[in-house]
Coordinates of C-alpha atoms and ligand atoms in Angstrom, one line a residue:
X1 CA 18.9 14.6 -19.3
X2 CA 20.1 12.3 -16.0
X3 CA 23.4 12.8 -14.9
X4 CA 24.8 10.4 -12.4
X5 CA 28.2 10.8 -10.1
X6 CA 30.4 7.8 -11.2
X7 CA 33.0 6.8 -8.4
X8 CA 35.1 5.3 -11.4
X9 CA 35.8 9.4 -12.7
X10 CA 34.7 11.0 -9.6
X11 CA 32.5 13.4 -11.6
X12 CA 29.1 13.8 -12.1
X13 CA 28.3 12.4 -15.6
X14 CA 25.6 12.5 -18.2
X15 CA 23.8 9.1 -18.4
X16 CA 23.9 7.1 -21.6
X17 CA 23.4 3.5 -21.9
X18 CA 25.4 0.5 -23.3
X19 CA 22.3 -0.6 -25.1
X20 CA 19.5 2.3 -26.4
X21 CA 16.7 2.2 -24.0
X22 CA 17.8 -0.1 -22.0
X23 CA 19.8 -0.4 -18.6
X24 CA 21.6 -3.3 -17.3
X25 CA 22.3 -2.9 -13.3
X26 CA 23.6 -5.4 -10.6
X27 CA 23.8 -4.9 -7.3
X28 CA 25.7 -6.5 -4.7
X29 CA 23.8 -8.2 -2.0
X30 CA 24.6 -9.7 1.7
X31 CA 25.9 -12.7 2.7
X32 CA 22.9 -15.1 4.2
X33 CA 24.1 -15.5 7.5
X34 CA 21.6 -13.4 9.3
X35 CA 18.4 -11.4 9.1
X36 CA 18.9 -8.0 7.0
X37 CA 19.6 -4.9 8.7
X38 CA 19.1 -1.0 8.1
X39 CA 22.4 -1.0 6.0
X40 CA 21.0 -3.6 3.7
X41 CA 17.4 -2.1 3.5
X42 CA 19.2 1.1 2.5
X43 CA 21.2 -0.2 -0.1
X44 CA 18.2 -2.1 -1.3
X45 CA 15.7 0.9 -1.3
X46 CA 18.2 3.2 -3.0
X47 CA 18.5 1.2 -5.9
X48 CA 15.0 0.4 -5.8
X49 CA 14.3 4.0 -6.4
X50 CA 16.9 4.5 -9.2
X51 CA 15.5 1.7 -10.7
X52 CA 11.8 3.0 -10.3
X53 CA 12.9 6.6 -12.2
X54 CA 14.8 4.8 -14.6
X55 CA 11.6 2.9 -15.6
X56 CA 9.9 5.8 -15.3
X57 CA 11.7 7.5 -17.9
X58 CA 10.9 4.9 -19.9
X59 CA 14.2 2.5 -20.0
X60 CA 13.4 -1.2 -19.9
X61 CA 16.0 -2.2 -16.9
X62 CA 17.1 -5.4 -15.6
X63 CA 18.3 -5.7 -12.2
X64 CA 20.7 -8.4 -10.6
X65 CA 21.5 -8.9 -7.1
X66 CA 23.4 -11.6 -6.0
X67 CA 23.7 -13.5 -2.6
X68 CA 27.2 -14.5 -0.9
X69 CA 26.1 -18.1 0.7
X70 CA 29.9 -19.6 0.9
X71 CA 32.7 -18.3 3.2
X72 CA 33.8 -18.9 6.4
X73 CA 31.1 -17.0 8.0
X74 CA 28.3 -19.1 6.7
X75 CA 30.0 -22.2 8.2
X76 CA 30.8 -20.5 11.3
X77 CA 27.2 -19.2 11.8
X78 CA 25.6 -22.9 10.4
X79 CA 27.5 -24.2 13.4
X80 CA 26.2 -22.1 16.0
X81 CA 22.2 -22.7 14.6
X82 CA 22.9 -26.0 14.3
X83 CA 22.3 -26.1 10.4
X84 CA 24.3 -27.6 7.2
X85 CA 25.8 -24.4 5.4
X86 CA 22.6 -24.6 2.7
X87 CA 20.0 -24.7 5.3
X88 CA 21.6 -21.3 7.0
X89 CA 21.9 -19.6 3.7
X90 CA 18.1 -20.9 2.5
X91 CA 16.5 -19.6 5.9
X92 CA 18.4 -16.1 5.3
X93 CA 17.6 -15.9 1.8
X94 CA 13.7 -16.5 2.4
X95 CA 14.2 -14.1 5.5
X96 CA 15.7 -11.2 3.1
X97 CA 12.9 -12.3 0.6
X98 CA 10.6 -11.6 3.0
X99 CA 11.6 -8.2 4.2
X100 CA 12.1 -6.2 0.9
X101 CA 8.6 -7.3 0.0
X102 CA 7.6 -6.0 3.3
X103 CA 9.6 -2.9 2.1
X104 CA 7.8 -2.8 -0.6
X105 CA 10.8 -3.2 -3.1
X106 CA 10.6 -4.5 -6.1
X107 CA 12.4 -8.0 -6.1
X108 CA 15.3 -8.4 -9.1
X109 CA 14.6 -10.2 -12.2
X110 CA 17.3 -12.4 -11.1
X111 CA 18.6 -13.2 -7.6
X112 CA 21.9 -15.3 -8.0
X113 CA 23.8 -17.3 -5.7
X114 CA 27.7 -18.4 -5.7
X115 CA 26.7 -21.7 -4.8
X116 CA 25.0 -22.3 -8.3
X117 CA 27.9 -20.6 -10.1
X118 CA 30.7 -23.0 -9.1
X119 CA 31.4 -24.4 -13.1
X120 CA 31.1 -20.7 -14.5
X121 CA 33.9 -19.4 -11.6
X122 CA 36.2 -22.2 -12.1
X123 CA 36.1 -21.4 -16.0
X124 CA 37.0 -17.4 -15.0
X125 CA 39.9 -18.5 -12.2
X126 CA 41.5 -20.7 -15.4
X127 CA 41.2 -18.4 -17.8
X128 CA 42.7 -16.1 -15.3
X129 CA 45.2 -18.6 -14.6
X130 CA 46.3 -19.5 -18.4
X131 CA 46.4 -15.2 -19.4
X132 CA 49.1 -14.7 -16.8
X133 CA 47.1 -13.0 -14.6
X134 CA 46.5 -15.3 -11.9
X135 CA 48.6 -18.5 -10.4
X136 CA 48.4 -21.2 -8.2
X137 CA 50.4 -22.5 -5.3
X138 CA 49.5 -25.2 -3.0
X139 CA 45.4 -25.3 -4.0
X140 CA 44.7 -21.7 -3.7
X141 CA 44.7 -19.3 -6.5
X142 CA 45.6 -15.8 -6.1
X143 CA 45.0 -12.8 -8.2
X144 CA 48.0 -11.1 -9.3
X145 CA 47.9 -7.4 -9.0
X146 CA 50.8 -6.1 -10.5
X147 CA 49.9 -7.9 -13.8
X148 CA 46.8 -5.7 -14.3
X149 CA 48.1 -2.6 -15.0
X150 CA 44.4 -0.6 -14.1
X151 CA 44.6 -2.0 -10.8
X152 CA 43.6 1.2 -8.2
X153 CA 41.5 3.0 -10.6
X154 CA 38.3 2.9 -8.9
X155 CA 39.3 3.5 -5.3
X156 CA 41.7 5.9 -7.0
X157 CA 45.0 4.5 -5.3
X158 CA 48.0 3.7 -6.2
X159 CA 49.6 0.2 -6.3
X160 CA 53.1 1.2 -4.8
X161 CA 51.3 3.3 -1.7
X162 CA 49.0 0.9 -1.0
X163 CA 51.8 -1.6 -0.8
X164 CA 53.8 0.7 1.6
X165 CA 50.5 1.2 3.8
X166 CA 49.3 -2.1 4.0
X167 CA 48.7 -4.0 6.8
X168 CA 47.7 -6.9 5.2
X169 CA 50.0 -9.8 6.4
X170 CA 52.3 -11.5 3.9
X171 CA 51.4 -14.7 3.2
X172 CA 54.5 -16.8 2.0
X173 CA 52.9 -18.4 -1.1
X174 CA 51.3 -14.4 -2.5
X175 CA 53.9 -12.9 -4.5
X176 CA 52.3 -9.3 -3.8
X177 CA 50.3 -8.8 -0.3
X178 CA 47.6 -7.1 -2.0
X179 CA 47.2 -10.3 -4.7
X180 CA 43.5 -12.0 -3.5
X181 CA 42.2 -15.4 -3.5
X182 CA 40.2 -16.6 -6.4
X183 CA 40.0 -20.0 -5.0
X184 CA 40.4 -21.0 -1.8
X185 CA 41.9 -24.6 -0.3
X186 CA 39.8 -26.1 2.2
X187 CA 40.9 -29.4 4.0
X188 CA 38.6 -30.3 6.3
X189 CA 34.9 -29.0 5.8
X190 CA 32.1 -30.9 4.4
X191 CA 31.5 -28.4 1.8
X192 CA 33.7 -27.8 -0.3
X193 CA 34.2 -28.6 -4.6
X194 CA 36.9 -30.4 -6.3
X195 CA 38.4 -28.3 -9.1
X196 CA 41.7 -28.4 -11.0
X197 CA 43.8 -26.9 -8.0
X198 CA 41.6 -29.3 -5.4
X199 CA 38.9 -29.3 -2.8
X200 CA 38.2 -25.5 -2.5
X201 CA 35.7 -22.8 -2.4
X202 CA 35.5 -19.7 -4.3
X203 CA 37.1 -16.4 -2.9
X204 CA 34.5 -14.0 -2.7
X205 CA 35.5 -11.4 -5.3
X206 CA 34.7 -14.0 -8.1
X207 CA 31.4 -14.7 -8.0
X208 CA 30.7 -10.9 -8.6
X209 CA 32.5 -11.0 -12.0
X210 CA 30.8 -14.1 -13.2
X211 CA 27.5 -13.4 -12.1
X212 CA 27.4 -9.7 -13.2
X213 CA 28.7 -10.6 -16.9
X214 CA 26.8 -14.3 -17.1
X215 CA 23.4 -12.0 -16.7
X216 CA 24.6 -8.7 -18.4
X217 CA 27.4 -9.2 -20.6
X218 CA 30.8 -8.2 -20.3
X219 CA 30.1 -4.7 -20.7
X220 CA 27.0 -3.3 -18.7
X221 CA 25.5 -0.3 -17.2
X222 CA 25.3 0.4 -13.2
X223 CA 27.2 -1.1 -11.0
X224 CA 25.6 -0.7 -6.7
X225 CA 26.9 -1.5 -3.5
X226 CA 27.8 0.2 -0.4
X227 CA 31.0 2.7 -0.2
X228 CA 32.4 0.3 2.2
X229 CA 32.7 -2.2 -1.0
X230 CA 34.9 -0.1 -3.2
X231 CA 38.2 -1.3 -2.2
X232 CA 39.4 -4.2 -2.1
X233 CA 35.6 -5.8 -3.0
X234 CA 34.7 -3.6 -6.4
X235 CA 38.1 -3.1 -7.4
X236 CA 39.2 -6.3 -7.6
X237 CA 35.6 -6.7 -9.3
X238 CA 36.8 -4.9 -12.2
X239 CA 40.7 -6.5 -12.1
X240 CA 39.3 -9.9 -12.6
X241 CA 36.7 -9.2 -15.1
X242 CA 38.7 -7.1 -17.6
X243 CA 41.5 -9.3 -17.1
X244 CA 39.2 -11.8 -18.4
X245 CA 37.2 -10.7 -21.0
X246 CA 40.0 -8.2 -22.4
X247 CA 37.5 -5.2 -22.7
X248 CA 36.8 -2.2 -20.6
X249 CA 34.9 -0.9 -19.0
X250 CA 33.8 -3.8 -17.6
X251 CA 30.7 -1.2 -15.9
X252 CA 29.8 2.3 -17.1
X253 CA 28.9 3.6 -14.2
X254 CA 30.1 3.0 -10.8
X255 CA 27.6 3.7 -8.2
X256 CA 27.6 4.0 -4.0
X257 CA 25.6 4.2 -1.4
X258 CA 26.6 5.7 1.8
X259 CA 26.8 3.4 5.2
X260 CA 24.4 3.7 7.7
X261 CA 26.5 4.6 11.0
X262 CA 25.3 4.9 14.9
X263 CA 27.2 8.0 16.4
X264 CA 29.5 8.2 13.4
X265 CA 30.5 4.4 13.3
X266 CA 29.6 1.9 10.7
X267 CA 26.4 -0.1 11.3
X268 CA 27.7 -3.6 11.0
X269 CA 27.3 -7.2 12.3
X270 CA 31.0 -7.2 13.4
X271 CA 30.4 -3.8 15.9
X272 CA 26.7 -5.5 17.6
X273 CA 25.7 -2.2 17.1
X274 CA 22.6 -3.1 14.6
X275 CA 18.6 -3.1 13.9
X276 CA 17.7 -5.8 11.6
X277 CA 15.2 -4.8 9.2
X278 CA 12.6 -7.3 11.5
X279 CA 13.1 -5.0 14.6
X280 CA 12.2 -1.7 13.2
X281 CA 9.2 -3.2 10.9
X282 CA 8.3 -3.7 14.4
X283 CA 8.0 -0.5 15.6
X284 CA 7.5 1.3 12.1
X285 CA 5.8 1.2 9.2
X286 CA 7.5 0.4 5.8
X287 CA 6.8 3.7 4.4
X288 CA 8.1 5.5 7.2
X289 CA 11.7 3.7 6.8
X290 CA 11.8 4.5 3.3
X291 CA 10.5 8.1 3.3
X292 CA 13.4 8.3 6.7
X293 CA 16.1 6.7 4.3
X294 CA 15.1 8.8 1.1
X295 CA 15.3 12.3 3.0
X296 CA 19.2 11.8 2.5
X297 CA 20.9 11.5 -0.4
X298 CA 22.0 7.9 -1.7
X299 CA 25.7 8.6 -1.8
X300 CA 25.5 10.2 1.5
X301 CA 25.9 8.3 5.2
X302 CA 23.2 8.4 7.3
X303 CA 24.0 9.0 11.1
X304 CA 20.6 6.9 12.9
X305 CA 19.3 7.6 15.2
X306 CA 15.2 6.8 16.4
X307 CA 14.5 10.4 17.1
X308 CA 15.2 11.3 13.2
X309 CA 13.2 8.1 12.7
X310 CA 10.4 9.4 14.4
X311 CA 10.3 12.9 13.0
X312 CA 10.4 11.2 9.6
X313 CA 6.9 9.7 10.7
X314 CA 5.4 13.1 11.5
X315 CA 6.5 14.4 8.2
X316 CA 5.5 11.9 6.1
X317 CA 2.3 12.0 8.3
X318 CA 1.3 15.8 6.9
X319 CA 1.8 14.4 3.0
X320 CA -0.7 11.3 4.0
X321 CA -2.8 14.0 5.3
X322 CA -3.1 16.3 2.4
X323 CA -3.5 12.6 0.4
X324 CA -6.3 11.5 2.4
X325 CA -7.8 15.2 2.4
X326 CA -7.7 15.1 -1.7
X327 CA -9.1 11.6 -1.2
X328 CA -12.5 12.4 1.0
X329 CA -12.9 15.7 -1.8
X330 CA -13.0 13.6 -4.3
X331 CA -15.5 11.4 -2.8
X332 CA -18.0 14.1 -2.2
X333 CA -20.8 15.1 -5.0
X334 CA -20.4 18.0 -7.2
X335 CA -21.7 21.7 -5.7
X336 CA -23.3 22.2 -9.1
X337 CA -21.8 23.3 -11.8
X338 CA -21.5 27.3 -11.9
X339 CA -18.2 28.7 -12.1
X340 CA -17.8 31.7 -9.8
X341 CA -14.7 32.6 -11.1
X342 CA -12.1 31.1 -9.3
X343 CA -9.3 30.9 -11.6
X344 CA -8.2 27.3 -12.2
X345 CA -5.0 28.2 -14.6
X346 CA -2.6 29.0 -12.1
X347 CA -3.0 25.6 -10.6
X348 CA -2.5 23.8 -14.0
X349 CA 0.5 25.4 -14.0
X350 CA 1.6 24.9 -10.5
X351 CA 0.9 21.1 -11.1
X352 CA 3.2 21.1 -14.2
X353 CA 5.7 22.6 -12.9
X354 CA 6.3 20.5 -9.5
X355 CA 6.3 17.6 -12.0
X356 CA 9.2 19.1 -13.9
X357 CA 11.2 20.0 -10.6
X358 CA 10.7 16.4 -9.1
X359 CA 12.5 15.2 -12.4
X360 CA 15.0 18.0 -12.0
X361 CA 15.9 16.3 -8.9
X362 CA 15.8 13.2 -9.8
X363 CA 17.9 13.8 -13.0
X364 CA 20.4 15.3 -10.8
X365 CA 22.1 11.6 -9.8
X366 CA 18.9 10.4 -8.0
X367 CA 18.0 13.3 -5.3
X368 CA 15.6 11.8 -3.5
X369 CA 15.9 14.2 -0.9
X370 CA 15.0 17.0 -3.3
X371 CA 12.1 15.4 -4.6
X372 CA 10.5 14.7 -1.5
X373 CA 11.0 18.1 -0.8
X374 CA 9.0 18.5 -4.1
X375 CA 6.2 16.3 -2.7
X376 CA 5.7 18.9 0.0
X377 CA 5.5 22.1 -1.8
X378 CA 3.1 19.9 -3.8
X379 CA 1.0 19.2 -0.8
X380 CA 1.1 22.6 0.1
X381 CA -0.2 23.8 -3.0
X382 CA -2.7 21.2 -3.2
X383 CA -3.8 22.8 0.3
X384 CA -3.9 26.1 -0.8
X385 CA -6.1 25.0 -3.5
X386 CA -8.7 23.4 -1.9
X387 CA -8.6 25.6 1.2
X388 CA -9.3 28.6 -1.4
X389 CA -12.3 31.3 -0.1
X390 CA -13.7 30.9 -3.7
X391 CA -13.0 27.1 -3.9
X392 CA -16.1 25.2 -5.2
X393 CA -16.3 21.5 -5.9
X394 CA -17.4 21.8 -9.7
X395 CA -16.7 19.5 -12.9
X396 CA -13.9 21.4 -13.1
X397 CA -11.9 21.8 -10.0
X398 CA -12.5 18.1 -9.6
X399 CA -10.7 17.1 -13.2
X400 CA -8.1 18.9 -11.6
X401 CA -8.3 17.8 -8.3
X402 CA -8.1 14.2 -10.0
X403 CA -5.0 14.9 -11.8
X404 CA -3.3 16.4 -8.7
X405 CA -4.4 13.2 -7.2
X406 CA -2.9 11.3 -10.4
X407 CA 0.5 13.2 -10.3
X408 CA 0.8 12.6 -6.3
X409 CA 0.6 8.9 -6.9
X410 CA 3.2 9.0 -9.6
X411 CA 5.5 10.7 -7.8
X412 CA 5.1 8.5 -4.7
X413 CA 5.2 5.8 -6.9
X414 CA 8.8 6.6 -8.2
X415 CA 10.0 6.5 -4.3
X416 CA 8.1 3.1 -3.9
X417 CA 5.9 4.8 -1.3
X418 CA 2.5 3.5 -0.7
X419 CA 0.7 5.6 1.6
X420 CA -2.3 3.3 3.0
X421 CA -3.8 6.1 4.6
X422 CA -7.0 4.0 4.8
X423 CA -5.8 1.6 7.6
X424 CA -7.8 1.0 10.7
X425 CA -7.2 2.5 13.9
X426 CA -5.4 -0.4 15.2
X427 CA -2.6 -0.1 13.2
X428 CA 1.2 -0.1 14.1
X429 CA 1.8 3.6 14.7
X430 CA -1.1 4.2 17.3
X431 CA 0.3 1.1 18.9
X432 CA 3.7 2.8 19.0
X433 CA 2.6 5.6 20.5
X434 CA 0.4 3.7 23.2
X435 CA 3.8 2.1 24.2
X436 CA 5.6 5.2 24.0
X437 CA 2.9 6.7 26.6
X438 CA 3.2 3.9 29.3
X439 CA 7.0 3.8 29.1
X440 CA 6.5 7.5 29.7
X441 CA 4.2 6.6 32.3
X442 CA 7.0 4.2 34.0
X443 CA 9.4 7.1 33.3
X444 CA 8.2 9.4 35.5
X445 CA 7.6 6.8 38.6
X446 CA 11.2 6.0 38.2
X447 CA 11.5 9.8 38.5
X448 CA 9.8 9.9 41.2
X449 CA 11.6 6.8 42.9
X450 CA 8.6 4.4 42.7
X451 CA 10.6 1.2 41.4
X452 CA 8.1 -1.0 42.1
X453 CA 5.7 0.8 39.8
X454 CA 8.1 1.0 37.3
X455 CA 8.7 -2.6 37.2
X456 CA 5.6 -3.3 37.2
X457 CA 5.0 -1.9 34.1
X458 CA 7.7 -3.3 32.6
X459 CA 6.7 -6.6 33.6
X460 CA 3.4 -6.0 32.7
X461 CA 4.7 -5.2 28.5
X462 CA 6.7 -8.4 28.8
X463 CA 3.6 -10.3 29.2
X464 CA 2.2 -8.9 26.4
X465 CA 5.8 -9.7 24.6
X466 CA 6.8 -6.2 24.6
X467 CA 10.4 -6.4 26.0
X468 CA 11.6 -3.1 27.6
X469 CA 15.3 -2.1 28.0
X470 CA 16.9 0.5 29.4
X471 CA 20.4 1.4 27.3
X472 CA 22.6 3.7 28.1
X473 CA 21.2 5.9 25.3
X474 CA 17.4 5.6 26.9
X475 CA 14.6 3.3 26.9
X476 CA 14.9 0.6 23.7
X477 CA 11.6 -1.7 23.5
X478 CA 10.9 -4.7 21.1
X479 CA 7.6 -6.6 20.3
X480 CA 8.8 -10.4 20.6
X481 CA 5.7 -11.7 19.5
X482 CA 6.0 -13.8 16.4
X483 CA 2.8 -12.8 14.7
X484 CA 4.5 -9.3 14.5
X485 CA 7.2 -10.6 12.0
X486 CA 4.2 -12.2 9.7
X487 CA 5.4 -16.2 11.1
Ligands
LIG501 ZN1 29.7 -8.1 -5.1

């Protein structure tokens, strides 16, 4: 029995789907205005693992994700890059798809974009006006939060309290300060759509209600997104969807992944303290980044630092070593067919038990951190088995090792890890170690006040396409060569 923490009820609940054997998932995607950063990729990894686990449990999963491709930010960024808003959105949509492929994240069944659903959006806005949940003033359409009795049920806020604490500037055409835009009037922009309320574009929240219901129906199983989207985005999605369809709940289980913080502050574009997925992929293997993310429960925030990512590389390395030893052993010839009295029964039990405890961890609100702990235990047991004093590679032990290898593969595949241990030596990790080694020599030169030598190292690295920056948090480096990013 799977249990999930539902933001809507504040409880861990038994997971029962709307339609038997089927799970419908919608996850809020990114605004395609720039390259994805670790915060986006964390979210994608978390829901990818949830999806993989549900599939492993036998569910038929449909997974939908959106791209927000029209708003003020897109227009501003398009201007900066000298592209049309369409071109900008397309550029970063493609970049995101490249990033998730590199990260071994399964593609959504459908990626949908706001600008492809303008008709559906206008239809929902009109219905909300007709039903008395929305009003139109001077080219803008607002949702009237006072008309929707359940407003605040997801975030656990009451409207009067929100109003008292509200710092939203009261706009004179809004009836209530928390009323939010469904349709925005746009006067001078080249990009706008005709509507019964004049030229404009949709508000942000409406696209997710329209697209999720279009592909998954009026009631579906899981809606995901970051904790920072609970209010107002997801609160507003509920208001729009339930007011529109008259059915509830719009979504049965609301799941929220934690943010990525740096020294306690949220990693975000606006704070300028973020790592793009590409910058990280230039330094770390996808498996390492994924492993690092999954060692934390999806709901918890991650206080990111590069040191922890390096530690994750070492920890993952232990698992990869076990797997490699297992693989190498299975390539060898069998010693003989005799049985020297070595006991195998215990090992069979160990394999069964590890599989069970892995499932228990994942059943408990997809606790990947505990699941990774179980894989480490499995690795320890395998090492103990093959290093046992009476161990012999015979037909029986070979079968058991194959079974252990299968289980290993099954469990890491649920977590989306690839363990590509067969790579040649000139791989990213060796390169990383070499760069760290060189930078350490530079550090020693600086400590001896030999600044000429230190500068020469930096300049030489620069010539090779490796940029070195001294920051208040230490030395950071990036590989600037295009081919690292796959062109
Ligand atoms: Zn959304």
